[in-house]
Coordinates of C-alpha atoms in Angstrom, one line a residue:
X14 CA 12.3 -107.4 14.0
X15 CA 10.7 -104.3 12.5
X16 CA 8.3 -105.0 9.2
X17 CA 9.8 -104.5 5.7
X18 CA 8.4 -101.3 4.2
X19 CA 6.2 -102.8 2.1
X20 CA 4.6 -105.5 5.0
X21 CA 3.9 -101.8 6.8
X22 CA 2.0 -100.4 3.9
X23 CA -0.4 -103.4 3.5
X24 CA -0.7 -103.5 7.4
X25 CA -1.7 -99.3 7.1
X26 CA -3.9 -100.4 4.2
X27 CA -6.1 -103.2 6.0
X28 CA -6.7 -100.7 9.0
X29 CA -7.4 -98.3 6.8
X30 CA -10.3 -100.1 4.9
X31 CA -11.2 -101.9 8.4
X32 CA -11.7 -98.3 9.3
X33 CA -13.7 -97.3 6.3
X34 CA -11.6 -94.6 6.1
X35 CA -12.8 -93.0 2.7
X36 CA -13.9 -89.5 2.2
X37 CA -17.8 -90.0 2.1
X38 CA -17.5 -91.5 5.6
X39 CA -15.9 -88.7 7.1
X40 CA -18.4 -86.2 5.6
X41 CA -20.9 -88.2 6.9
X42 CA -19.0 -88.3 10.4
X43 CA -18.6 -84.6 10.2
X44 CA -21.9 -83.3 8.3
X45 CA -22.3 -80.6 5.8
X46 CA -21.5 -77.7 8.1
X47 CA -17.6 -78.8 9.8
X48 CA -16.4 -80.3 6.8
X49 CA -17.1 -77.1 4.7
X50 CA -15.5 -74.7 7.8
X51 CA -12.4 -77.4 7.6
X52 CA -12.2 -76.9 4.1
X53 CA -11.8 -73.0 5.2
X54 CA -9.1 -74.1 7.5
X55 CA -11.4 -73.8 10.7
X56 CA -11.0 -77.4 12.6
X57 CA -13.6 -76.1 15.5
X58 CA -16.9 -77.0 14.2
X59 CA -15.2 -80.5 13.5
X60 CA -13.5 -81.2 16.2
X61 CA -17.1 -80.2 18.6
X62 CA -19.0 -82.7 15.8
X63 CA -16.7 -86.0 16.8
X64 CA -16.8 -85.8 20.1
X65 CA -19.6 -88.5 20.3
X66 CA -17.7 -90.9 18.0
X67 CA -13.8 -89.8 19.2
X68 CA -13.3 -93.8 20.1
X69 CA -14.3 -95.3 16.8
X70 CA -11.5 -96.1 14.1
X71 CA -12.3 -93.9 11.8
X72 CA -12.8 -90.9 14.5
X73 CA -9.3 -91.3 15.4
X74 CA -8.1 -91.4 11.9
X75 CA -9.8 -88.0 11.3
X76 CA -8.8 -86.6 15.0
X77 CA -4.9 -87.6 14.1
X78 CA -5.1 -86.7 10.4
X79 CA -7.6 -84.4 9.6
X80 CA -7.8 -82.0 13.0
X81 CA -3.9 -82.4 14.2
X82 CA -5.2 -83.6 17.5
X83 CA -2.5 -84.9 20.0
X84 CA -4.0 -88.8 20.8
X85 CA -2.7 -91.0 23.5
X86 CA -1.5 -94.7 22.9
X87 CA -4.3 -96.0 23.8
X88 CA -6.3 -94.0 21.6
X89 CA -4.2 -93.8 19.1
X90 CA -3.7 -97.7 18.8
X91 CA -7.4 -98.5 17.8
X92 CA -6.9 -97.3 14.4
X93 CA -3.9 -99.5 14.0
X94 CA -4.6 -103.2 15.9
X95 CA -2.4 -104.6 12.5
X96 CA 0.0 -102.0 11.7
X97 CA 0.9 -101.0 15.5
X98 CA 1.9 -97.3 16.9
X99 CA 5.7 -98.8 16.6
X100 CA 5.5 -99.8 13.0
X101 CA 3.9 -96.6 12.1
X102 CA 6.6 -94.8 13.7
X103 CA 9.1 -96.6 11.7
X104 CA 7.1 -95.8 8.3
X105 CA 7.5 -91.9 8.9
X106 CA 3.8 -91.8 10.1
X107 CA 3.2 -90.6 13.7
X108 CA 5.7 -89.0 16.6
X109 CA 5.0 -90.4 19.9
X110 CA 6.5 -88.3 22.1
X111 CA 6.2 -89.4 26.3
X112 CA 2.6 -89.9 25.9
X113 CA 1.2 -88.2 23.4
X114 CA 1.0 -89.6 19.5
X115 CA 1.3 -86.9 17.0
X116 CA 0.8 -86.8 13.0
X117 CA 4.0 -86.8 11.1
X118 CA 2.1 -87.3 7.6
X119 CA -0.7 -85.9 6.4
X120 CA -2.7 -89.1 5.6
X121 CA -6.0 -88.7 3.9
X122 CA -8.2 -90.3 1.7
X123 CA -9.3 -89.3 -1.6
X124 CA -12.1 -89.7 -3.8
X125 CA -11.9 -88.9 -7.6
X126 CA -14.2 -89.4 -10.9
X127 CA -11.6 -89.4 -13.1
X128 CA -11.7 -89.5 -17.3
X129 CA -11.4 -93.1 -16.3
X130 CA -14.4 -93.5 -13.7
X131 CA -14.6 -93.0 -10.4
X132 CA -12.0 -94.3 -7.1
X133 CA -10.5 -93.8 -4.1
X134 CA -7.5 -93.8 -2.6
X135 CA -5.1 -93.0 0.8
X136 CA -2.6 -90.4 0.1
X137 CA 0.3 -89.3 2.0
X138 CA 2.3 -85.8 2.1
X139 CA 3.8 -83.4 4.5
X140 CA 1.8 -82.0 6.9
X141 CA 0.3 -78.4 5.3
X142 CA -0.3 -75.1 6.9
X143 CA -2.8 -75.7 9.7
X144 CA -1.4 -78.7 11.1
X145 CA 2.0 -76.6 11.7
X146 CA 0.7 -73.9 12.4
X147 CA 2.9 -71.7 10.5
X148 CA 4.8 -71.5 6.9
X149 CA 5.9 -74.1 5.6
X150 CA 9.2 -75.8 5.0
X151 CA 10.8 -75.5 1.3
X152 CA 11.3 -79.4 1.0
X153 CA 7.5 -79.4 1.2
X154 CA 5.8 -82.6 -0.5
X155 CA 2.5 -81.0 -1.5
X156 CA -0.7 -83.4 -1.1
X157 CA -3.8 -82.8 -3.8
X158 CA -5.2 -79.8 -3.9
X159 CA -7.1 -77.4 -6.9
X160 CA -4.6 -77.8 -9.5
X161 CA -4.0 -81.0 -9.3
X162 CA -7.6 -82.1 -9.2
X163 CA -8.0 -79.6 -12.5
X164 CA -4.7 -82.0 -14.3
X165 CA -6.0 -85.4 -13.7
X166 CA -9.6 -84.3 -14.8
X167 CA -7.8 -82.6 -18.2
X168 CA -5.8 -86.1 -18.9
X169 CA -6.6 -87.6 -21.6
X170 CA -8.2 -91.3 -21.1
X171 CA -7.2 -93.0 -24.0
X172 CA -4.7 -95.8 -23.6
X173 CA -1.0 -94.7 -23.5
X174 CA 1.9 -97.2 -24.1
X175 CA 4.5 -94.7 -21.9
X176 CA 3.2 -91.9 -20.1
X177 CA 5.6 -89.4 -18.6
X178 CA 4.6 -87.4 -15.0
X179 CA 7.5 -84.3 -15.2
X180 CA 7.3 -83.6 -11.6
X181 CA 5.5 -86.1 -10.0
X182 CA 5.6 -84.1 -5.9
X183 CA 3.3 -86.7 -4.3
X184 CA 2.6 -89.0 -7.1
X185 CA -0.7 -88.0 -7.7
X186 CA -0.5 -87.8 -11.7
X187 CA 1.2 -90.7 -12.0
X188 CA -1.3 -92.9 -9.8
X189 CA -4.1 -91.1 -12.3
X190 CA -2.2 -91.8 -15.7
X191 CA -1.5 -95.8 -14.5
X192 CA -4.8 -96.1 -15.0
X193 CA -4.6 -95.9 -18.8
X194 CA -1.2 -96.5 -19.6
X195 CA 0.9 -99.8 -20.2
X196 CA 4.1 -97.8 -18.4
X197 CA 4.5 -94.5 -16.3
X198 CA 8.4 -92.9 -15.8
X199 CA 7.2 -90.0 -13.3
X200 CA 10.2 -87.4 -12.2
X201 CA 11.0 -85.3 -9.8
X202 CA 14.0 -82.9 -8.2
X203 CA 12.7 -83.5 -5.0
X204 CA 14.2 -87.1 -2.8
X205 CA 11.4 -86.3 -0.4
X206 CA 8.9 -86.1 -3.2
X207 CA 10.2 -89.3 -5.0
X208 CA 10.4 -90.9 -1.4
X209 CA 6.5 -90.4 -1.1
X210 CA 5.3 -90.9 -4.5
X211 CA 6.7 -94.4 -3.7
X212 CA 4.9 -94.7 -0.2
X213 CA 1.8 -93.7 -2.1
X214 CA 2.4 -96.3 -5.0
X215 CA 3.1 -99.1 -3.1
X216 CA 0.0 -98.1 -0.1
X217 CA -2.7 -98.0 -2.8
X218 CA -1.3 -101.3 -4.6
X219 CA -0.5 -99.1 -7.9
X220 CA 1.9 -101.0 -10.3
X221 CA 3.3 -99.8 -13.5
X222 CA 5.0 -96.7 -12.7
X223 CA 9.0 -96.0 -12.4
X224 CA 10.4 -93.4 -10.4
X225 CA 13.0 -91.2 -11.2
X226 CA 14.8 -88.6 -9.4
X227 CA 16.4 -85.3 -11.4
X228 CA 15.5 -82.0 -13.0
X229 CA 13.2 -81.4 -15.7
X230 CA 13.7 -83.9 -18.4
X231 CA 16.9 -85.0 -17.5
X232 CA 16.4 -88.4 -15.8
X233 CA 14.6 -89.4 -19.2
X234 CA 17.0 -87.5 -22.0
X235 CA 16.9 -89.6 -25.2
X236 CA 13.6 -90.9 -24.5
X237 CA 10.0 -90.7 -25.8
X238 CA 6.7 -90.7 -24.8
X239 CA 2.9 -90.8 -26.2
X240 CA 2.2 -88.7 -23.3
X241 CA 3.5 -86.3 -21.1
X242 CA 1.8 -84.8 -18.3
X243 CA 2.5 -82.0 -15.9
X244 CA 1.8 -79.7 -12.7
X245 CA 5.5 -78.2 -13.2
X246 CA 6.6 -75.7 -10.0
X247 CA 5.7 -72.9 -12.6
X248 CA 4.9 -70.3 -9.5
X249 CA 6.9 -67.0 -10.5
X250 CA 8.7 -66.4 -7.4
X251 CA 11.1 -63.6 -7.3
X252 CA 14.5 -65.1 -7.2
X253 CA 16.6 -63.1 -4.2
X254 CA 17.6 -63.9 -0.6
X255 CA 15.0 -64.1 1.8
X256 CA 12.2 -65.1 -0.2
X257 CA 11.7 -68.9 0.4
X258 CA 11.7 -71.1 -2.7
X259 CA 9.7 -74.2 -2.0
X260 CA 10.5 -76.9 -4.2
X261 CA 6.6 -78.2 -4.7
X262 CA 6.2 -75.1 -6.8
X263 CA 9.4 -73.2 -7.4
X264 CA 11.3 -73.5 -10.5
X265 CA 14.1 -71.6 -9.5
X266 CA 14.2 -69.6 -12.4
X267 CA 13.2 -66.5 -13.0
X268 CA 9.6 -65.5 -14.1
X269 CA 7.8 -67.7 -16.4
X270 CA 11.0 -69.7 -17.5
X271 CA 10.8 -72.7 -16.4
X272 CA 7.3 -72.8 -18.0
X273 CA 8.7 -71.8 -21.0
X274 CA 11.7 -74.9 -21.3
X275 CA 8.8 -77.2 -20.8
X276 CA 6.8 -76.2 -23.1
X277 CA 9.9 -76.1 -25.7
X278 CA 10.8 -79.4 -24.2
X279 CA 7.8 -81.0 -25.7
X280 CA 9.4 -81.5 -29.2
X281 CA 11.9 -83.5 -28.4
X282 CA 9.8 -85.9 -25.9
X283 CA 7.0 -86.9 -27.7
X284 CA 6.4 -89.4 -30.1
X285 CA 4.7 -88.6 -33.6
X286 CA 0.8 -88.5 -32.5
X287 CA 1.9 -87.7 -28.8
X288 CA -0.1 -85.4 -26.7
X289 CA 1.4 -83.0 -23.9
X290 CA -0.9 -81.1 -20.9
X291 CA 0.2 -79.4 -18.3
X292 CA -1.0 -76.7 -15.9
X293 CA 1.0 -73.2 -16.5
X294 CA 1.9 -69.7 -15.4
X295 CA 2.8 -66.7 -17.8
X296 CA 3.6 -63.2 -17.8
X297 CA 2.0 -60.2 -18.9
X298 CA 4.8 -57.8 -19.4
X299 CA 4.5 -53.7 -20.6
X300 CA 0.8 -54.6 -21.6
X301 CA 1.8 -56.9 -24.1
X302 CA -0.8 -60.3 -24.5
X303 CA 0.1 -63.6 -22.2
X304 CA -1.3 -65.8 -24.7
X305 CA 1.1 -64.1 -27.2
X306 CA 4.1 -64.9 -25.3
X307 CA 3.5 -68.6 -24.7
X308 CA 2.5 -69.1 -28.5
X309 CA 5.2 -67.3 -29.4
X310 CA 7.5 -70.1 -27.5
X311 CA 5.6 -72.7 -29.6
X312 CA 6.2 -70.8 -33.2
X313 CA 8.4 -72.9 -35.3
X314 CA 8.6 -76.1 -33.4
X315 CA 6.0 -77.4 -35.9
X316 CA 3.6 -78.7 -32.6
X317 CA 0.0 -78.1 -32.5
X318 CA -1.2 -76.5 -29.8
X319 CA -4.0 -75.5 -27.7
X320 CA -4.3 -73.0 -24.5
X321 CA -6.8 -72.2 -22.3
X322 CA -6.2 -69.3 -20.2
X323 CA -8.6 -69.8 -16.9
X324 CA -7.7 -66.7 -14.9
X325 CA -5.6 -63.9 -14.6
X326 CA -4.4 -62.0 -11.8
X327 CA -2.7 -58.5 -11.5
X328 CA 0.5 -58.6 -9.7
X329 CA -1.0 -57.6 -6.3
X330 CA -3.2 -60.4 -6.4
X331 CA -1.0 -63.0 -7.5
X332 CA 1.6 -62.0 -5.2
X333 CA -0.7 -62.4 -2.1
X334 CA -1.6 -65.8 -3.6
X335 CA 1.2 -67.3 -3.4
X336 CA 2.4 -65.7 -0.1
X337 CA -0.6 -66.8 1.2
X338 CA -0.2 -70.3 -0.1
X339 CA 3.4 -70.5 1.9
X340 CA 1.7 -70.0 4.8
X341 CA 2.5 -67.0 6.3
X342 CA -0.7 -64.7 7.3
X343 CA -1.7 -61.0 5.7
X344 CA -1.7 -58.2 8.6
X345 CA 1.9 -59.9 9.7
X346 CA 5.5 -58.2 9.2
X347 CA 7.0 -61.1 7.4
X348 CA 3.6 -60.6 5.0
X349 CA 4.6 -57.5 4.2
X350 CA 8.1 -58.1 3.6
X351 CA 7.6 -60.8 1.1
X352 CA 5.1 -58.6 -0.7
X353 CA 6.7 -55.8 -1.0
X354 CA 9.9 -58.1 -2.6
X355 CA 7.2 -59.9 -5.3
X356 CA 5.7 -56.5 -6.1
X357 CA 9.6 -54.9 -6.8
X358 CA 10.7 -58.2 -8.9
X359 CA 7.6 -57.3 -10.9
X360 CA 8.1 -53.9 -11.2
X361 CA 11.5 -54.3 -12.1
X362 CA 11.1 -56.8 -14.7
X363 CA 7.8 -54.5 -15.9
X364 CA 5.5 -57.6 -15.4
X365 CA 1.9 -56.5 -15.1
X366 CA -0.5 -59.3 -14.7
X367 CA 0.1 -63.4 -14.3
X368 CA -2.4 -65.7 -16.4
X369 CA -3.1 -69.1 -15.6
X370 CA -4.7 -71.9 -17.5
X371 CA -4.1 -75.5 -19.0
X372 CA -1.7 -76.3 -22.1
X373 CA -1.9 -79.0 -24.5
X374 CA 0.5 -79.8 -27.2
X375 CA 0.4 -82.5 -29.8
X376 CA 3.1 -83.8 -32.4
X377 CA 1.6 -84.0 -35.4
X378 CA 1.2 -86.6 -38.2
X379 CA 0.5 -84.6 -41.1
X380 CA -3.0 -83.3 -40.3
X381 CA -3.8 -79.1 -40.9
X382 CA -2.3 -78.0 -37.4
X383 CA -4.6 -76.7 -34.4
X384 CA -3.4 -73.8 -32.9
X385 CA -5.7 -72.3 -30.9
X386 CA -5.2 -70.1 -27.4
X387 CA -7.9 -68.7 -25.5
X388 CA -9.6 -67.3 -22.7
X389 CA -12.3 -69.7 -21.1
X390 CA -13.1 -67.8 -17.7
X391 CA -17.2 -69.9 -17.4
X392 CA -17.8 -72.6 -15.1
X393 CA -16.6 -75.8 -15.9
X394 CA -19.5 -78.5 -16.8
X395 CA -19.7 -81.7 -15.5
X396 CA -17.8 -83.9 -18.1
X397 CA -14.3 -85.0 -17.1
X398 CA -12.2 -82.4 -19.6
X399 CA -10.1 -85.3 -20.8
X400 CA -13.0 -86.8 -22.3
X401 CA -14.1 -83.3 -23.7
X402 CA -10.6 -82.9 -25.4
X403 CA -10.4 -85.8 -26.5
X404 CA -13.7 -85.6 -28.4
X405 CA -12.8 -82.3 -29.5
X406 CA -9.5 -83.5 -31.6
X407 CA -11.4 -86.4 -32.8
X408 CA -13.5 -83.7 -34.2
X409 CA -11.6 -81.6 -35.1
X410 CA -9.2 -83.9 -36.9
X411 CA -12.4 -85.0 -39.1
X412 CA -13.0 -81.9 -40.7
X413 CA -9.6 -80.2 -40.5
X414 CA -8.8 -81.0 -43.8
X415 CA -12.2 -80.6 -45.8
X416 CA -12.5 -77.2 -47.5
X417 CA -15.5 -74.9 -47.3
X418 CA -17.0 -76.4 -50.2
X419 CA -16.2 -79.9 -48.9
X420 CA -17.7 -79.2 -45.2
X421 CA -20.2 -78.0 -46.9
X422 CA -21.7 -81.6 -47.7
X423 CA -21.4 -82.6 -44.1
X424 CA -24.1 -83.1 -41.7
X425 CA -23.7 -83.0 -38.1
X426 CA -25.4 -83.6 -35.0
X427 CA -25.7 -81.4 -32.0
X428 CA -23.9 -82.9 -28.5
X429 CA -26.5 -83.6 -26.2
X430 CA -25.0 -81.1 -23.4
X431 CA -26.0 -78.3 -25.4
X432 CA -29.0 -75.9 -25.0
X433 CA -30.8 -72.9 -26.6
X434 CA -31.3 -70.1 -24.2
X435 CA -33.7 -67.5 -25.5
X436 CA -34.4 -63.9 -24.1
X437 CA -37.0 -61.5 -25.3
X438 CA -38.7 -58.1 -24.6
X439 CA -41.7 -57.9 -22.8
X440 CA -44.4 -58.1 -25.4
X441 CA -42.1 -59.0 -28.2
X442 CA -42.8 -62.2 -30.6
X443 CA -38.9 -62.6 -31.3
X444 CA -36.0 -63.6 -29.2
X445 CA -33.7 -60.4 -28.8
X446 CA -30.9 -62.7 -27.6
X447 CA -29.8 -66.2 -27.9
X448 CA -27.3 -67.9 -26.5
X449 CA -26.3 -71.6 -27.0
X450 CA -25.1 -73.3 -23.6
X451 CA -22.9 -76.1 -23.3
X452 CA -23.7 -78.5 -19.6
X453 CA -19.9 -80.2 -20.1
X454 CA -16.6 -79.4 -21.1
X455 CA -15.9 -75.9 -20.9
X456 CA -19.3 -75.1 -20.1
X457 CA -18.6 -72.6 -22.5
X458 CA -21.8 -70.0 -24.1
X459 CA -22.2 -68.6 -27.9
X460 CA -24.4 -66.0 -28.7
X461 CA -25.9 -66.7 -31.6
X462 CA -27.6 -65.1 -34.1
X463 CA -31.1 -66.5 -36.1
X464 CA -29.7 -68.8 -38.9
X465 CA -26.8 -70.1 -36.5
X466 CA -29.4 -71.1 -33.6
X467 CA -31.4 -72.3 -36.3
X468 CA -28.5 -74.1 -38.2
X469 CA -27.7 -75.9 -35.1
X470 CA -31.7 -76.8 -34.1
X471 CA -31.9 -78.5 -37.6
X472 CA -28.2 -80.7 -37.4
X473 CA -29.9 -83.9 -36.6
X474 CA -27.3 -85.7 -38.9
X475 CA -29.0 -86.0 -41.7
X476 CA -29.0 -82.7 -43.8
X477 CA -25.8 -81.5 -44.4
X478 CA -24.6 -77.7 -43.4
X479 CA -25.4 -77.0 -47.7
X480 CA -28.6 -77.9 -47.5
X481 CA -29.6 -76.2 -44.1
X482 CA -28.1 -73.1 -45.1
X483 CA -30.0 -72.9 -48.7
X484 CA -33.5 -73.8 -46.7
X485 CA -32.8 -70.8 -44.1
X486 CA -31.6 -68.4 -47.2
X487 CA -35.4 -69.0 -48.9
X488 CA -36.5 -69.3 -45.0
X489 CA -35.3 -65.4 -44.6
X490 CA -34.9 -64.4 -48.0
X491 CA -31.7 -63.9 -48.6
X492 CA -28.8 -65.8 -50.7
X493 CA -28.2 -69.0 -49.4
X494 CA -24.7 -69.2 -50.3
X495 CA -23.7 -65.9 -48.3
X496 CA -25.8 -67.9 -45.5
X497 CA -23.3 -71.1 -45.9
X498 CA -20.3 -69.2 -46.0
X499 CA -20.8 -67.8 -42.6
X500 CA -22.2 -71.3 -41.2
X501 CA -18.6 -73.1 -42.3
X502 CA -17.1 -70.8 -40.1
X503 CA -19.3 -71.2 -37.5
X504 CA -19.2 -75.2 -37.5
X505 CA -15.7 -75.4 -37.2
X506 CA -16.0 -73.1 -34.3
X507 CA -18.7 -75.2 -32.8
X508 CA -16.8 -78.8 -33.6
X509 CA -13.6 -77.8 -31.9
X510 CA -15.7 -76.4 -29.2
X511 CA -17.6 -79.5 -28.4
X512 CA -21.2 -78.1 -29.7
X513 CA -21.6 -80.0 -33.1
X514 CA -20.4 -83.7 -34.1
X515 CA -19.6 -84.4 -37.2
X516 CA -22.3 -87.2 -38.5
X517 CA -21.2 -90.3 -37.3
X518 CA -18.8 -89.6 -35.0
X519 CA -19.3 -90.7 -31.1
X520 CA -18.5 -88.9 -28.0
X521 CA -17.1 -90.5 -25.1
X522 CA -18.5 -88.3 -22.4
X523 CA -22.0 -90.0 -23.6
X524 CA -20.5 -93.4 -23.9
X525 CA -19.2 -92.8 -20.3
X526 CA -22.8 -91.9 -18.7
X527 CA -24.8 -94.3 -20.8

């Protein structure tokens, strides 16, 4: 009698840890130089490294998973003495063909310092790009890659009684959000994804979390949450026949629509106090600004809002990203085609650049709204940006409602991420540039000028900005009030940006690394 599904998945998962199969062992199994050319989608260097430990559990996990190699039984049975090659057949895991085992998952693990701390996991998805060895299918269940890693680290950790994944693929988001809330509904158009996400759920012992299968917010209408988080298919893919629409990243509407009824979708979701993020795509169209257009979707729903554009690409560019990203190679005919079909859906509807970048809305509760889009092109630091945006509301929400006169009677104290970085003229006594530096978050930079970097050297918490700003006007002669007037301006600009903490107030990124 064959194993219930769920006898199969704690079978997989004791072979898995009896193989220590985690991602620090196979880097070590592989060293520095094949896992970075297997990164680059070069499984060589790898596959020459491994041949001294092919026979061990964890080299055939890697040999089957990782490089696509063709295994026999026998060698194919060490990694699973308690699940068995038949078991993992019936699971949707290998092909055995005469012979030969083959992959029929990508199985992986996964290693993650989340908002929450740091993990591991075993995820499963369709097999990608280099494993078939051409374009992919458009029922493709994407695994993790870039963007998602960039969601879960923007989630914010604070606990959520329901948390809603919109288009859960994999189940990635939703794993990452049980870890804070009390209950996770997590959607998706795709059976194949939902079908997955569950094999991922159950594999990794994750409990909490409802499926759901339909469009958009659909499957959840009537409902609302304290938190909604999202890697929509927001990919602006031109919509005619021959250009495949792959259901990971697709909308199947045209341009940046689908983006846009998410992002009006919000209002009706979310619970008073309830935050939205999710990754996005928008247009630039006849030179007009992207930032523009997505606020302008956001005007008179009464949310606050806050964007942060991360790149943008002109439609060249994006157009061979995306290609790319289905699989089929530049310097080919069918490369060419597809190209030539993005680069006349862009033409046509006069689209001139794509911008991409992180949106987070909130429902407010009477506070002075934050609306706030920019463009944030630096490094990230290393603080989890859930913990940065978090501490950046807190913030904000302290001083949102003082006045000018009011702020100025507040002290504050300087994060401990940021730095002073001075430059000067050969020979010269004084600084001709200095630039404040932030190590977390945003890793974002502010030139400042002399009473700002000194404003911010003397916020120790216990003079307030009133009283720094008269000392620097008798410090530099001039009036102290015109020297205050500037430095509220500043501070708010330096609070919502993570550089200054109101007096008293805590961060979690420090309570986090203490």
């Amino acid at each position: 009698m064959a194993p219930s599904t769920n006898d199969a998945l704690l079978a997989l998962r004791h072979d898995l840890e009896a193989a220590d199969y985690r991602v620090e062992r196979v880097d070590e199994l592989l060293g520095e130089e094949a896992t970075a050319a297997l990164e680059r989608g070069n499984r060589v260097p790898a596959r020459r490294q491994i041949r001294a430990a092919s026979h061990s559990p964890l080299a055939v996990l890697v040999r089957l998973f990782l490089l696509n190699e063709p295994l026999t039984r026998e060698e194919a049975t060490t990694a699973f003495p308690t699940l068995g090659l038949a078991a993992a057949r019936e699971l949707g895991l290998l092909d055995i063909e005469d012979a030969l085992v083959h992959a029929a998952l990508d199985l992986r693990p996964y290693s993650f310092d989340d908002s929450v701390g740091a993990g591991h996991w075993w995820l499963l998805s369709d097999l990608g790009e280099l494993a078939r060895g051409g374009a992919l299918p458009e029922d493709h269940v994407l695994g993790v890659g870039g963007a998602s890693m960039s969601l879960s680290s923007l989630m914010i950790p604070e606990r959520a009684r329901r948390v809603l994944d919109l288009g859960t693929g994999c189940g990635i988001q939703a794993m990452h959000a049980s870890r804070f809330a009390d209950a996770v509904v997590a959607t998706d158009i795709s059976e194949r994804a939902i079908h997955l996400a569950r094999l991922n759920l159950d594999l990794n012992g994750i409990e909490g979390v409802e499926l759901r299968l339909g469009d958009l917010f659909a499957p959840v209408q009537g409902e609302t949450f304290d938190r909604l988080v999202s890697n929509p298919p927001f990919v602006i893919t031109p919509r005619i026949e021959g250009v495949p629409s792959y259901e990971y990243r697709d909308g199947g509407l045209v341009g940046d629509a689908l983006v846009e009824s998410v992002v009006r979708g919000t209002a009706d979701i979310l619970e008073p106090g309830g935050i939205a993020q999710f990754l996005a795509n928008w247009e630039y169209r006849d030179g007009d600004d992207g930032l523009e257009r997505i606020e302008a979707w956001l005007e008179g729903s009464g949310l606050e809002y806050w964007i942060v554009e991360r790149e943008r690409q002109d439609a060249a560019e994006y157009a061979e990203t995306w290609i790319r990203d289905g699989g089929t190679r530049p310097g080919t005919e069918e490369f060419d085609r597809l190209a030539d079909a993005w680069l006349e859906d862009f033409e046509r509807r006069r689209v001139d650049a794509v911008g991409f970048g992180y949106v987070l809305v909130r429902k407010p509760i009477g506070q002075p709204l934050l609306r706030r889009a920019e463009r944030v092109v630096t490094p990230l630091g290393t603080t989890p940006l859930g913990l940065h945006l978090a501490d950046c509301l807190d913030a904000h929400d302290r001083i949102a409602g003082l006045t000018d006169a009011e702020l100025e009677s507040v002290a504050f104290t300087v994060a401990p991420d940021v730095t002073v970085e001075r430059h000067y003229w050969p020979g010269d006594e004084d600084p001709t540039a200095m630039i404040l530096r932030q190590g977390g978050g945003f890793g974002r930079q502010v030139v400042a000028g002399t009473a700002l970097t000194a404003f911010v050297g003397a916020s120790d918490g216990d003079l307030s900005l009133g009283a720094i700003a008269a000392a620097l006007g008798d410090l530099l002669g001039v009036d102290g009030a015109a020297v205050a007037a500037e430095l509220v301006v500043d501070a708010r600009e330096l609070v919502l940006g993570g550089f200054l903490l109101p007096a008293g107030a805590t961060r979690r990124a420090d309570a986090r690394t203490s």
